[in-house]
Short mmCIF file of C-alpha atoms in Angstrom, two decimals:
data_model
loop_
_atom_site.label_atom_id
_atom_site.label_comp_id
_atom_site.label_asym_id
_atom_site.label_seq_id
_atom_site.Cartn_x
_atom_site.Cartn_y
_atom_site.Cartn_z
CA UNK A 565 16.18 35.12 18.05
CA UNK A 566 13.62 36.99 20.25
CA UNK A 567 13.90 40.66 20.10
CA UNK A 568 11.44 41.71 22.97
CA UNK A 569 11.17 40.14 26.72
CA UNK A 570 7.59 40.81 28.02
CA UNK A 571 8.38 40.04 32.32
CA UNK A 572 5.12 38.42 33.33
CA UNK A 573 2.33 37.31 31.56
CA UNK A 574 -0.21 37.74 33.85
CA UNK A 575 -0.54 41.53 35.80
CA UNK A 576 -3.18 41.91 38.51
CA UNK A 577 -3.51 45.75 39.75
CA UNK A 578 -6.38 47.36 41.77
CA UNK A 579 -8.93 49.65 40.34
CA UNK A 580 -7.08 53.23 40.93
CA UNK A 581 -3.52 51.58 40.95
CA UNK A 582 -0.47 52.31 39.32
CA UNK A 583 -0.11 49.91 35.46
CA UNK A 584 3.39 48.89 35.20
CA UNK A 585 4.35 46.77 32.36
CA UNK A 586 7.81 45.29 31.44
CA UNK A 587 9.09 45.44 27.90
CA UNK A 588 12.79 44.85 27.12
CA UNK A 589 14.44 44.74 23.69
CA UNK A 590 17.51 43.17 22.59
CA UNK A 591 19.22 45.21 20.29
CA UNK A 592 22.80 47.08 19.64
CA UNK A 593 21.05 49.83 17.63
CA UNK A 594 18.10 51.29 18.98
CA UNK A 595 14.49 50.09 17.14
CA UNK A 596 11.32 51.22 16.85
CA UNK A 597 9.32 50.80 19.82
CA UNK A 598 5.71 50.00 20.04
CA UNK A 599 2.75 49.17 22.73
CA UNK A 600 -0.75 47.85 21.23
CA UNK A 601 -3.52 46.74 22.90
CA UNK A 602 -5.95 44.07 22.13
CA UNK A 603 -9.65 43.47 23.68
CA UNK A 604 -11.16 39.90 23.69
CA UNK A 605 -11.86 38.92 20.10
CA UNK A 606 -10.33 42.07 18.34
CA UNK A 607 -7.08 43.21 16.65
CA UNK A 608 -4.48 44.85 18.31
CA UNK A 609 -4.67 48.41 18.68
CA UNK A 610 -1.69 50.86 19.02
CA UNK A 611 -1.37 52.50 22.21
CA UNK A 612 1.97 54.75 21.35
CA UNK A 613 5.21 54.60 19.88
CA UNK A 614 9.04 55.50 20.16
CA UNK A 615 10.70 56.63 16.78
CA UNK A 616 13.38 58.47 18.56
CA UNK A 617 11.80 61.59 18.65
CA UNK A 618 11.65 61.91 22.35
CA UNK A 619 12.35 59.07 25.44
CA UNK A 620 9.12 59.83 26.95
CA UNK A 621 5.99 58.74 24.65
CA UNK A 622 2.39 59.64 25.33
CA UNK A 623 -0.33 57.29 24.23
CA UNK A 624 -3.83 56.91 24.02
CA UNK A 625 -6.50 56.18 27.46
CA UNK A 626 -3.31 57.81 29.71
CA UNK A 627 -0.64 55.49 29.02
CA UNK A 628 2.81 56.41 28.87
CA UNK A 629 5.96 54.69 27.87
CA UNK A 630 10.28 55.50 28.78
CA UNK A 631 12.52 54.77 26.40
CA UNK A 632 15.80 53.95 28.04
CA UNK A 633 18.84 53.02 26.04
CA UNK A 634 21.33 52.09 29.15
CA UNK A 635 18.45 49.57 30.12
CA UNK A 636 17.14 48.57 26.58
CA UNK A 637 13.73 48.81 28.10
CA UNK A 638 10.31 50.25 27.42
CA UNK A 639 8.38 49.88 29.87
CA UNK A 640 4.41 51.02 30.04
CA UNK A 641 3.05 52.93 32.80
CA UNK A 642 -0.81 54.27 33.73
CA UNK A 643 -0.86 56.65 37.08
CA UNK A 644 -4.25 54.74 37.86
CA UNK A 645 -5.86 51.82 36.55
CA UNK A 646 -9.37 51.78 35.36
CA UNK A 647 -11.63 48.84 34.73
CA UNK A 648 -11.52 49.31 31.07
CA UNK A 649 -7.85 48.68 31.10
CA UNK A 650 -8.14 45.07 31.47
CA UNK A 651 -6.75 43.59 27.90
CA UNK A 652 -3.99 42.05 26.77
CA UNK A 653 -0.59 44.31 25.85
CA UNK A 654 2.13 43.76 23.77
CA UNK A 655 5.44 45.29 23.34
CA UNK A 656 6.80 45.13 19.53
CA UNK A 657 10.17 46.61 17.73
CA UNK A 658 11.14 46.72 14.45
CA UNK A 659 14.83 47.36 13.10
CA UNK A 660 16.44 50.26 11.56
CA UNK A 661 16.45 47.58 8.30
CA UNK A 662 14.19 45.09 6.94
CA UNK A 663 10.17 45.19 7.32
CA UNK A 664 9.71 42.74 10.26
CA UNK A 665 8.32 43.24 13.41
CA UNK A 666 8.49 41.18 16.53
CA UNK A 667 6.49 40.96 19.42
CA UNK A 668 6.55 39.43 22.93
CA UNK A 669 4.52 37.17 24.08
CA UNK A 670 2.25 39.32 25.60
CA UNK A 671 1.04 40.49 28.98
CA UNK A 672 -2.53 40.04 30.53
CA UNK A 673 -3.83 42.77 32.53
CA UNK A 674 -6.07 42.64 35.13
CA UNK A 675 -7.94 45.39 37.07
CA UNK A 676 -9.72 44.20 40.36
CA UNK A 677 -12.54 46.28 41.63
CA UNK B 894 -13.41 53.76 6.90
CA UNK B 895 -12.58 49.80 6.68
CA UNK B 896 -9.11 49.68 7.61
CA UNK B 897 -7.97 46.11 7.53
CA UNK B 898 -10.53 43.53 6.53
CA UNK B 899 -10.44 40.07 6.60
CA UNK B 900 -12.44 37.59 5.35
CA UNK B 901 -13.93 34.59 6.83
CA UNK B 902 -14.16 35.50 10.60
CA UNK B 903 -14.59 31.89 11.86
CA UNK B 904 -13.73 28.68 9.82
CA UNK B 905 -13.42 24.63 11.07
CA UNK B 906 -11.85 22.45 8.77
CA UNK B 907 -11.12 18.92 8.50
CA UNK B 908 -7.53 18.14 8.27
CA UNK B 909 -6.01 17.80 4.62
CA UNK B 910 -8.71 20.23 3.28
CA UNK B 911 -7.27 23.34 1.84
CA UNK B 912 -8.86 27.08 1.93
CA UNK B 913 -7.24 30.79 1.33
CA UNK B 914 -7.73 33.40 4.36
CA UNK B 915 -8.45 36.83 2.40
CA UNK B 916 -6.57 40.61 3.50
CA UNK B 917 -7.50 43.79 2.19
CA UNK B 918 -6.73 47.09 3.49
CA UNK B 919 -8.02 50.91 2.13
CA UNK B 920 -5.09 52.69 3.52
CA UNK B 921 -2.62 52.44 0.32
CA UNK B 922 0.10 50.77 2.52
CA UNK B 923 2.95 49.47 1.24
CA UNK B 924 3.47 46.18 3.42
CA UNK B 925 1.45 43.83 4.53
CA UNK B 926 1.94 40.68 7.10
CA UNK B 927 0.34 37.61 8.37
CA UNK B 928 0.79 36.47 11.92
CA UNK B 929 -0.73 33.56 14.04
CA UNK B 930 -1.83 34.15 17.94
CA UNK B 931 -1.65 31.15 20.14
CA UNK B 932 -2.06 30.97 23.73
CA UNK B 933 1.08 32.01 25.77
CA UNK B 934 3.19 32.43 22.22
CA UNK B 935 2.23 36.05 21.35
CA UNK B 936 2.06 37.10 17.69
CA UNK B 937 4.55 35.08 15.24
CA UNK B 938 5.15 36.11 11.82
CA UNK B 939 4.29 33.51 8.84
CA UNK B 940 4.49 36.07 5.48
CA UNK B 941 5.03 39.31 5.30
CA UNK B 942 5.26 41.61 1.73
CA UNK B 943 7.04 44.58 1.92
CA UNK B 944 5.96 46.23 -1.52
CA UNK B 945 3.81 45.14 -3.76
CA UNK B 946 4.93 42.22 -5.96
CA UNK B 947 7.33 41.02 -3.39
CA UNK B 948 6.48 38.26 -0.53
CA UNK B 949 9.15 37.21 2.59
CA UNK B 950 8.93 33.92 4.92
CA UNK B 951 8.95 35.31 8.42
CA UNK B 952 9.25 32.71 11.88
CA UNK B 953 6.99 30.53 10.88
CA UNK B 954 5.64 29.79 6.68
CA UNK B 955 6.04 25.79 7.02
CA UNK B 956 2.24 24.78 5.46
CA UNK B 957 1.34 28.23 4.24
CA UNK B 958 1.88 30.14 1.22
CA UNK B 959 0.90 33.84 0.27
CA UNK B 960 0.03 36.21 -2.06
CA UNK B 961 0.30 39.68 -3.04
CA UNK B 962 -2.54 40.53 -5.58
CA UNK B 963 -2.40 43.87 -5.49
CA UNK B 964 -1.19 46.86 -3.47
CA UNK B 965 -4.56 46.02 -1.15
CA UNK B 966 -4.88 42.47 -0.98
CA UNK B 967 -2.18 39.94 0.80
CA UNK B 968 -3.96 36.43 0.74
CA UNK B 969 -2.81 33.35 2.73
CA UNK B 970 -3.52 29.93 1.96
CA UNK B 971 -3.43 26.46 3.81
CA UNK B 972 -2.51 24.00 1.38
CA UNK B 973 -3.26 20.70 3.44
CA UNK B 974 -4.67 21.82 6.76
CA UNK B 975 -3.39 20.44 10.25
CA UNK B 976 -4.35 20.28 13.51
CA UNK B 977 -1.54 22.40 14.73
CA UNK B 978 -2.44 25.17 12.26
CA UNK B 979 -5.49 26.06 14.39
CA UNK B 980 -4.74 29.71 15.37
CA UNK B 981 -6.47 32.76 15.21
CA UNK B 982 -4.64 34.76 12.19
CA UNK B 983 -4.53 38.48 11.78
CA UNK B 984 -3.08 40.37 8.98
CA UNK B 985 -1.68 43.60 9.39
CA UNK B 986 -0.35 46.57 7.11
CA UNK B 987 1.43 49.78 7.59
CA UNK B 988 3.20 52.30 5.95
CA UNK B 989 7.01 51.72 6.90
CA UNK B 990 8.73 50.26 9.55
CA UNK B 991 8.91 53.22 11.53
CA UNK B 992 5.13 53.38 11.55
CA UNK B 993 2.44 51.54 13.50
CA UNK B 994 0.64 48.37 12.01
CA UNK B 995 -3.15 48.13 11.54
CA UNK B 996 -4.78 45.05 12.21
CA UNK B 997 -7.69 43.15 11.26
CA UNK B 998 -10.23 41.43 13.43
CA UNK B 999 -8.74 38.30 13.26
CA UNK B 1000 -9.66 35.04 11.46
CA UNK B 1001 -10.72 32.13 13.95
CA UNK B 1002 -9.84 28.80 12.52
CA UNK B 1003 -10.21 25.53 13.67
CA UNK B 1004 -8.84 22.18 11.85
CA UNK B 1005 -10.24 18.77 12.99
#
């Protein structure tokens, strides 16, 4: 069953624009939460994560994430878009039990000059 | 400091042949996993080992089997190569589920 909805897999913002980038989880308990990033011909890298600790999370580069529970959604957010945004993001969870994690399919960024 | 390194970064195989993708991480974590990435499918799950000495199918293990050597090496091996096993694979570890994964660079392999 999929556990995370990435809405569209292709973004296009201009350079200076707001990021916003859908992630919604389907779960009765509230997971773990996680953004990564991955450049052309890398691994992913993380960007932040929710462990419950607070709704709002702080990543790396100026990202930021909102947990909300009514909403099951975690979406990711940058106030301004730089050229060295452009990668491709993913949204992952993993339970309260068991060592799995799941990810969406994934959403390519792009930043237009 | 290595992280998670795997070992070959590009491979092209003929279909039928067999050959083990190698995983070893310097972090002393206690689980390790295997995923594919294909285009438009994100990152599925094929093995993941949650300790050391234990090994778990995840979405998709048809064709593969795995390994735990030792608390830093999770190998994965293609007994009879197919076409449709042409992926890129990373392998990732972490602490605990309520931690971030670290991934390799990726293994690009190609069956013919």
């Amino acid at each position: 069953a999929q556990s995370v909805t990435q809405l569209g897999s292709h973004v296009s913002v201009s350079e200076g624009a707001l990021v916003l980038l859908r992630c919604n989880y389907s779960s009765s308990v509230p997971p773990y939460l996680f953004w990564y990033v991955q450049y052309p011909n890398q691994g992913l890298q993380l960007l932040l994560k929710y462990t419950s600790a607070a709704t709002l999370v702080k990543g790396i580069n100026g990202f930021e994430a909102e947990f909300k529970k009514s909403e099951t959604s975690f979406h990711l957010t940058k106030p301004s878009a730089h050229m060295s945004d452009a990668a491709e993001y993913f949204c992952a969870v993993s339970r309260l039990t068991g060592n799995q994690f799941y990810f969406g399919t994934g959403t390519s960024l792009t930043v237009i000059p | 400091n290595a992280g998670v390194t795997q070992t070959p970064k590009f491979q092209v195989l003929k279909t039928g042949q067999s050959m083990t993708l190698q995983c070893a991480q310097d972090m002393n974590h206690n689980s390790m996993y295997w995923y594919r990435q294909d285009p438009g499918m994100g990152l599925r799950l094929i093995y993941y080992s949650a300790s050391e000495g234990t090994t778990d199918k995840g979405e998709v293990p048809n064709g593969y089997n795995v390994s735990r050597l030792n608390k830093r090496e999770f190998s994965l091996r293609l007994e009879s190569a197919a076409p449709s096993q042409t992926s890129v694979y990373f392998c990732a570890s972490c602490w605990d589920r309520d931690q971030p994964q670290h991934f390799g660079d990726g293994t690009r392999l190609s069956i013919l």
